[in-house]
């Protein structure tokens, strides 16, 4: 977990899944991925019985596996390989409700579930996929890891209760530029400043300001909040008006609406609305003077 854009998904893919099998395109073939959202349900996560129209127009009802059932089956069929179920935005959905009775399986010893559950649909699906085995109950095997991500600033979208949280190992990603960051020293559109310089200046302001101004350090600008599309590799590269506008809408809207909900004048100079801020930045940015929308001496050097 960490601030928005701090590189959680990147960390999962390039660190936690680094030793998993990957295809020629660099995608992990041993990871099943899903994303929680407000209307995501236990049936979406586990699987559900759905009507299937056959070629002769007849209808049958079959169990369609969800990400959990798919990951569980993959782990059973590849006992000598590590398998991962990756859940993005864990608290964007009602996690306790989505997990349902799978919650019981999260207590693990030496990687294997301490307790078991009965789910007839999953058991039947696993027996169909693995005809040489019989499944009288379900446990998470030791080669199946469940990895989830969430933004700290979204922690109240759906609150994770203590009983659910204590069954996970938590790791907070620091919002810092590492040597592996590909475009830290690329230049942002509209200013002769690098993305690293701009981002660090904003974040230092947030950290050093009182909570009454910026709400909390969870509102920092993530080092991967923008990608390199639209940035300039060198300061001498031309500034594109379209890129300036896209950067302004993405970054300044976040700063205006989420970070500086009050006391906006401590960051921005003589600006009464978001529209005025963006229009001014686009206008001044074409001459690479976009930093003039900030208060004087906001950027120290």
C-alpha positions as semicolon CSV with decimal commas, in nm:
position;residue;x (nm);y (nm);z (nm)
1;X;0,000;0,000;0,000
2;X;0,105;0,358;-0,046
3;X;0,023;0,693;-0,203
4;X;-0,151;0,703;-0,543
5;X;0,103;0,640;-0,818
6;X;0,389;0,532;-0,591
7;X;0,451;0,221;-0,802
8;X;0,256;-0,055;-0,626
9;X;0,163;-0,245;-0,942
10;X;0,517;-0,195;-1,076
11;X;0,658;-0,337;-0,750
12;X;0,430;-0,640;-0,769
13;X;0,524;-0,712;-1,130
14;X;0,899;-0,644;-1,113
15;X;0,983;-0,749;-0,757
16;X;0,728;-0,989;-0,608
17;X;0,667;-1,172;-0,937
18;X;1,023;-1,138;-1,066
19;X;1,108;-1,509;-1,023
20;X;0,777;-1,635;-1,162
21;X;0,752;-1,768;-1,516
22;X;0,704;-1,504;-1,787
23;X;0,623;-1,531;-2,157
24;X;0,816;-1,375;-2,444
25;X;0,622;-1,050;-2,402
26;X;0,732;-1,024;-2,039
27;X;0,392;-1,102;-1,890
28;X;0,374;-1,331;-1,588
29;X;0,195;-1,650;-1,691
30;X;0,158;-1,776;-1,335
31;X;-0,039;-1,479;-1,201
32;X;-0,420;-1,449;-1,210
33;X;-0,523;-1,083;-1,184
34;X;-0,840;-0,908;-1,082
35;X;-0,946;-0,564;-0,961
36;X;-1,200;-0,499;-0,687
37;X;-1,464;-0,226;-0,734
38;X;-1,781;-0,118;-0,562
39;X;-2,017;-0,373;-0,720
40;X;-1,764;-0,660;-0,726
41;X;-1,916;-0,964;-0,554
42;X;-1,823;-1,301;-0,410
43;X;-1,965;-1,462;-0,725
44;X;-1,735;-1,250;-0,942
45;X;-1,436;-1,349;-0,729
46;X;-1,505;-1,719;-0,674
47;X;-1,719;-1,809;-0,974
48;X;-2,087;-1,861;-1,046
49;X;-2,332;-2,081;-1,233
50;X;-2,427;-1,917;-1,560
51;X;-2,654;-2,015;-1,854
52;X;-2,456;-2,132;-2,158
53;X;-2,616;-2,143;-2,505
54;X;-2,486;-2,440;-2,701
55;X;-2,450;-2,470;-3,078
56;X;-2,787;-2,649;-3,104
57;X;-2,950;-2,351;-2,927
58;X;-3,011;-2,555;-2,610
59;X;-2,923;-2,397;-2,278
60;X;-2,721;-2,554;-2,001
61;X;-2,613;-2,414;-1,667
62;X;-2,242;-2,438;-1,595
63;X;-2,002;-2,313;-1,331
64;X;-1,788;-2,031;-1,468
65;X;-1,476;-1,999;-1,250
66;X;-1,374;-1,664;-1,110
67;X;-1,017;-1,549;-1,042
68;X;-0,995;-1,736;-0,711
69;X;-1,109;-2,069;-0,858
70;X;-0,878;-2,022;-1,159
71;X;-0,579;-1,946;-0,935
72;X;-0,658;-2,238;-0,705
73;X;-0,679;-2,479;-0,999
74;X;-0,357;-2,345;-1,149
75;X;-0,179;-2,397;-0,817
76;X;-0,307;-2,755;-0,794
77;X;-0,194;-2,833;-1,149
78;X;0,151;-2,675;-1,095
79;X;0,248;-2,792;-0,747
80;X;0,617;-2,727;-0,813
81;X;0,562;-2,369;-0,936
82;X;0,473;-2,053;-0,741
83;X;0,131;-1,918;-0,842
84;X;-0,008;-1,576;-0,752
85;X;-0,356;-1,430;-0,727
86;X;-0,309;-1,052;-0,765
87;X;-0,587;-0,822;-0,643
88;X;-0,561;-0,457;-0,740
89;X;-0,749;-0,194;-0,536
90;X;-0,834;-0,432;-0,249
91;X;-1,043;-0,178;-0,056
92;X;-1,232;-0,044;-0,360
93;X;-1,475;-0,328;-0,297
94;X;-1,622;-0,473;0,022
95;X;-1,332;-0,714;0,071
96;X;-1,484;-0,913;0,360
97;X;-1,804;-0,970;0,162
98;X;-1,615;-1,052;-0,159
99;X;-1,397;-1,311;0,015
100;X;-1,695;-1,459;0,199
101;X;-1,610;-1,800;0,346
102;X;-1,267;-1,789;0,177
103;X;-1,181;-1,558;0,468
104;X;-1,147;-1,879;0,673
105;X;-0,865;-1,997;0,446
106;X;-0,643;-1,696;0,510
107;X;-0,508;-1,842;0,835
108;X;-0,207;-2,033;0,702
109;X;0,072;-2,243;0,848
110;X;0,378;-2,315;0,635
111;X;0,182;-2,163;0,349
112;X;-0,117;-2,399;0,368
113;X;-0,457;-2,304;0,506
114;X;-0,500;-2,412;0,868
115;X;-0,875;-2,453;0,824
116;X;-1,081;-2,579;0,532
117;X;-1,417;-2,487;0,381
118;X;-1,677;-2,664;0,171
119;X;-1,783;-2,509;-0,160
120;X;-1,961;-2,761;-0,379
121;X;-1,926;-2,558;-0,699
122;X;-1,550;-2,510;-0,665
123;X;-1,499;-2,874;-0,560
124;X;-1,691;-2,999;-0,862
125;X;-1,497;-2,762;-1,090
126;X;-1,163;-2,881;-0,949
127;X;-1,263;-3,248;-0,992
128;X;-1,356;-3,181;-1,355
129;X;-1,020;-3,014;-1,414
130;X;-0,828;-3,277;-1,218
131;X;-1,006;-3,612;-1,274
132;X;-0,741;-3,808;-1,081
133;X;-0,819;-3,622;-0,760
134;X;-1,112;-3,602;-0,523
135;X;-1,189;-3,280;-0,338
136;X;-1,386;-3,320;-0,015
137;X;-1,287;-2,973;0,105
138;X;-1,088;-2,669;-0,005
139;X;-0,764;-2,529;0,130
140;X;-0,518;-2,278;-0,015
141;X;-0,201;-2,470;-0,102
142;X;0,143;-2,344;-0,004
143;X;0,240;-2,254;-0,362
144;X;-0,048;-2,007;-0,402
145;X;0,019;-1,651;-0,285
146;X;-0,244;-1,379;-0,265
147;X;-0,104;-1,031;-0,331
148;X;-0,315;-0,717;-0,302
149;X;-0,259;-0,343;-0,352
150;X;-0,440;-0,036;-0,223
151;X;-0,393;0,340;-0,191
152;X;-0,355;0,478;0,158
153;X;-0,555;0,785;0,058
154;X;-0,846;0,554;-0,031
155;X;-0,842;0,370;0,300
156;X;-1,194;0,481;0,383
157;X;-1,353;0,375;0,053
158;X;-1,428;0,043;0,225
159;X;-1,277;0,000;0,569
160;X;-1,086;-0,324;0,623
161;X;-1,176;-0,461;0,965
162;X;-0,910;-0,578;1,209
163;X;-0,995;-0,947;1,176
164;X;-0,944;-0,929;0,800
165;X;-0,631;-0,712;0,813
166;X;-0,444;-0,925;1,067
167;X;-0,440;-1,217;0,825
168;X;-0,223;-1,022;0,581
169;X;0,138;-0,912;0,581
170;X;0,146;-0,537;0,518
171;X;0,419;-0,348;0,337
172;X;0,414;0,027;0,279
173;X;0,597;0,136;-0,034
174;X;0,803;0,448;0,012
175;X;0,723;0,716;-0,241
176;X;1,081;0,777;-0,356
177;X;1,268;0,783;-0,686
178;X;1,496;0,482;-0,727
179;X;1,772;0,420;-0,978
180;X;1,532;0,197;-1,171
181;X;1,292;0,486;-1,239
182;X;1,312;0,527;-1,617
183;X;1,195;0,887;-1,657
184;X;1,277;1,059;-1,328
185;X;1,502;1,308;-1,508
186;X;1,273;1,368;-1,805
187;X;1,128;1,717;-1,834
188;X;0,761;1,793;-1,776
189;X;0,565;1,981;-2,042
190;X;0,531;2,349;-1,967
191;X;0,830;2,386;-1,735
192;X;1,207;2,348;-1,759
193;X;1,204;2,116;-1,462
194;X;1,242;1,742;-1,442
195;X;0,961;1,521;-1,322
196;X;1,176;1,425;-1,020
197;X;1,239;1,789;-0,927
198;X;0,873;1,884;-0,970
199;X;0,742;1,582;-0,780
200;X;0,988;1,614;-0,490
201;X;0,912;1,986;-0,451
202;X;0,539;1,918;-0,432
203;X;0,585;1,632;-0,186
204;X;0,822;1,825;0,039
205;X;0,563;2,101;0,057
206;X;0,294;1,848;0,155
207;X;0,510;1,686;0,422
208;X;0,631;2,014;0,571
209;X;0,287;2,177;0,573
210;X;0,040;2,135;0,855
211;X;-0,239;1,879;0,825
212;X;-0,488;2,166;0,813
213;X;-0,354;2,259;0,470
214;X;-0,289;1,934;0,288
215;X;-0,488;1,688;0,498
216;X;-0,207;1,427;0,530
217;X;0,109;1,289;0,372
218;X;-0,109;1,027;0,201
219;X;-0,183;1,297;-0,053
220;X;0,172;1,301;-0,189
221;X;0,221;1,291;-0,565
222;X;0,328;0,940;-0,657
223;X;0,659;0,903;-0,840
224;X;0,470;0,703;-1,105
225;X;0,165;0,932;-1,100
226;X;0,241;1,015;-1,465
227;X;0,414;0,799;-1,723
228;X;0,676;0,907;-1,973
229;X;0,423;0,961;-2,250
230;X;0,402;1,336;-2,290
231;X;0,720;1,409;-2,096
232;X;1,032;1,544;-2,270
233;X;1,352;1,343;-2,251
234;X;1,564;1,661;-2,278
235;X;1,495;2,023;-2,189
236;X;1,572;2,128;-2,547
237;X;1,295;1,906;-2,684
238;X;0,993;2,108;-2,805
239;X;0,697;2,162;-2,573
240;X;0,370;2,032;-2,714
241;X;0,050;2,221;-2,626
242;X;-0,151;1,900;-2,619
243;X;0,096;1,743;-2,372
244;X;0,087;2,057;-2,154
245;X;-0,292;2,040;-2,134
246;X;-0,297;1,665;-2,059
247;X;-0,034;1,706;-1,787
248;X;-0,225;1,999;-1,637
249;X;-0,557;1,816;-1,626
250;X;-0,403;1,506;-1,468
251;X;-0,167;1,664;-1,214
252;X;-0,321;2,001;-1,133
253;X;-0,672;1,863;-1,094
254;X;-0,536;1,618;-0,835
255;X;-0,349;1,894;-0,653
256;X;-0,648;2,132;-0,666
257;X;-0,927;1,892;-0,569
258;X;-0,756;1,631;-0,350
259;X;-0,444;1,787;-0,200
260;X;-0,523;2,156;-0,160
261;X;-0,890;2,138;-0,065
262;X;-0,837;2,442;0,156
263;X;-0,573;2,716;0,155
264;X;-0,514;2,678;-0,219
265;X;-0,340;3,014;-0,219
266;X;-0,048;2,863;-0,026
267;X;0,047;2,672;-0,343
268;X;-0,109;2,858;-0,635
269;X;-0,085;3,231;-0,710
270;X;-0,390;3,447;-0,780
271;X;-0,606;3,157;-0,900
272;X;-0,976;3,137;-0,825
273;X;-1,077;2,820;-1,007
274;X;-0,937;2,500;-1,156
275;X;-1,028;2,618;-1,506
276;X;-0,831;2,938;-1,457
277;X;-0,534;2,741;-1,321
278;X;-0,524;2,503;-1,616
279;X;-0,576;2,776;-1,876
280;X;-0,300;2,987;-1,724
281;X;-0,062;2,693;-1,708
282;X;-0,130;2,599;-2,070
283;X;-0,075;2,960;-2,179
284;X;0,248;3,011;-1,984
285;X;0,363;2,655;-2,046
286;X;0,407;2,714;-2,417
287;X;0,702;2,934;-2,323
288;X;0,812;2,685;-2,053
289;X;0,710;2,932;-1,781
290;X;0,441;2,717;-1,623
291;X;0,591;2,748;-1,276
292;X;0,456;3,105;-1,266
293;X;0,118;2,962;-1,163
294;X;0,275;2,869;-0,828
295;X;0,340;3,117;-0,549
296;X;0,670;3,302;-0,562
297;X;0,977;3,100;-0,460
298;X;0,777;2,776;-0,451
299;X;1,059;2,618;-0,648
300;X;1,374;2,716;-0,459
301;X;1,622;2,682;-0,747
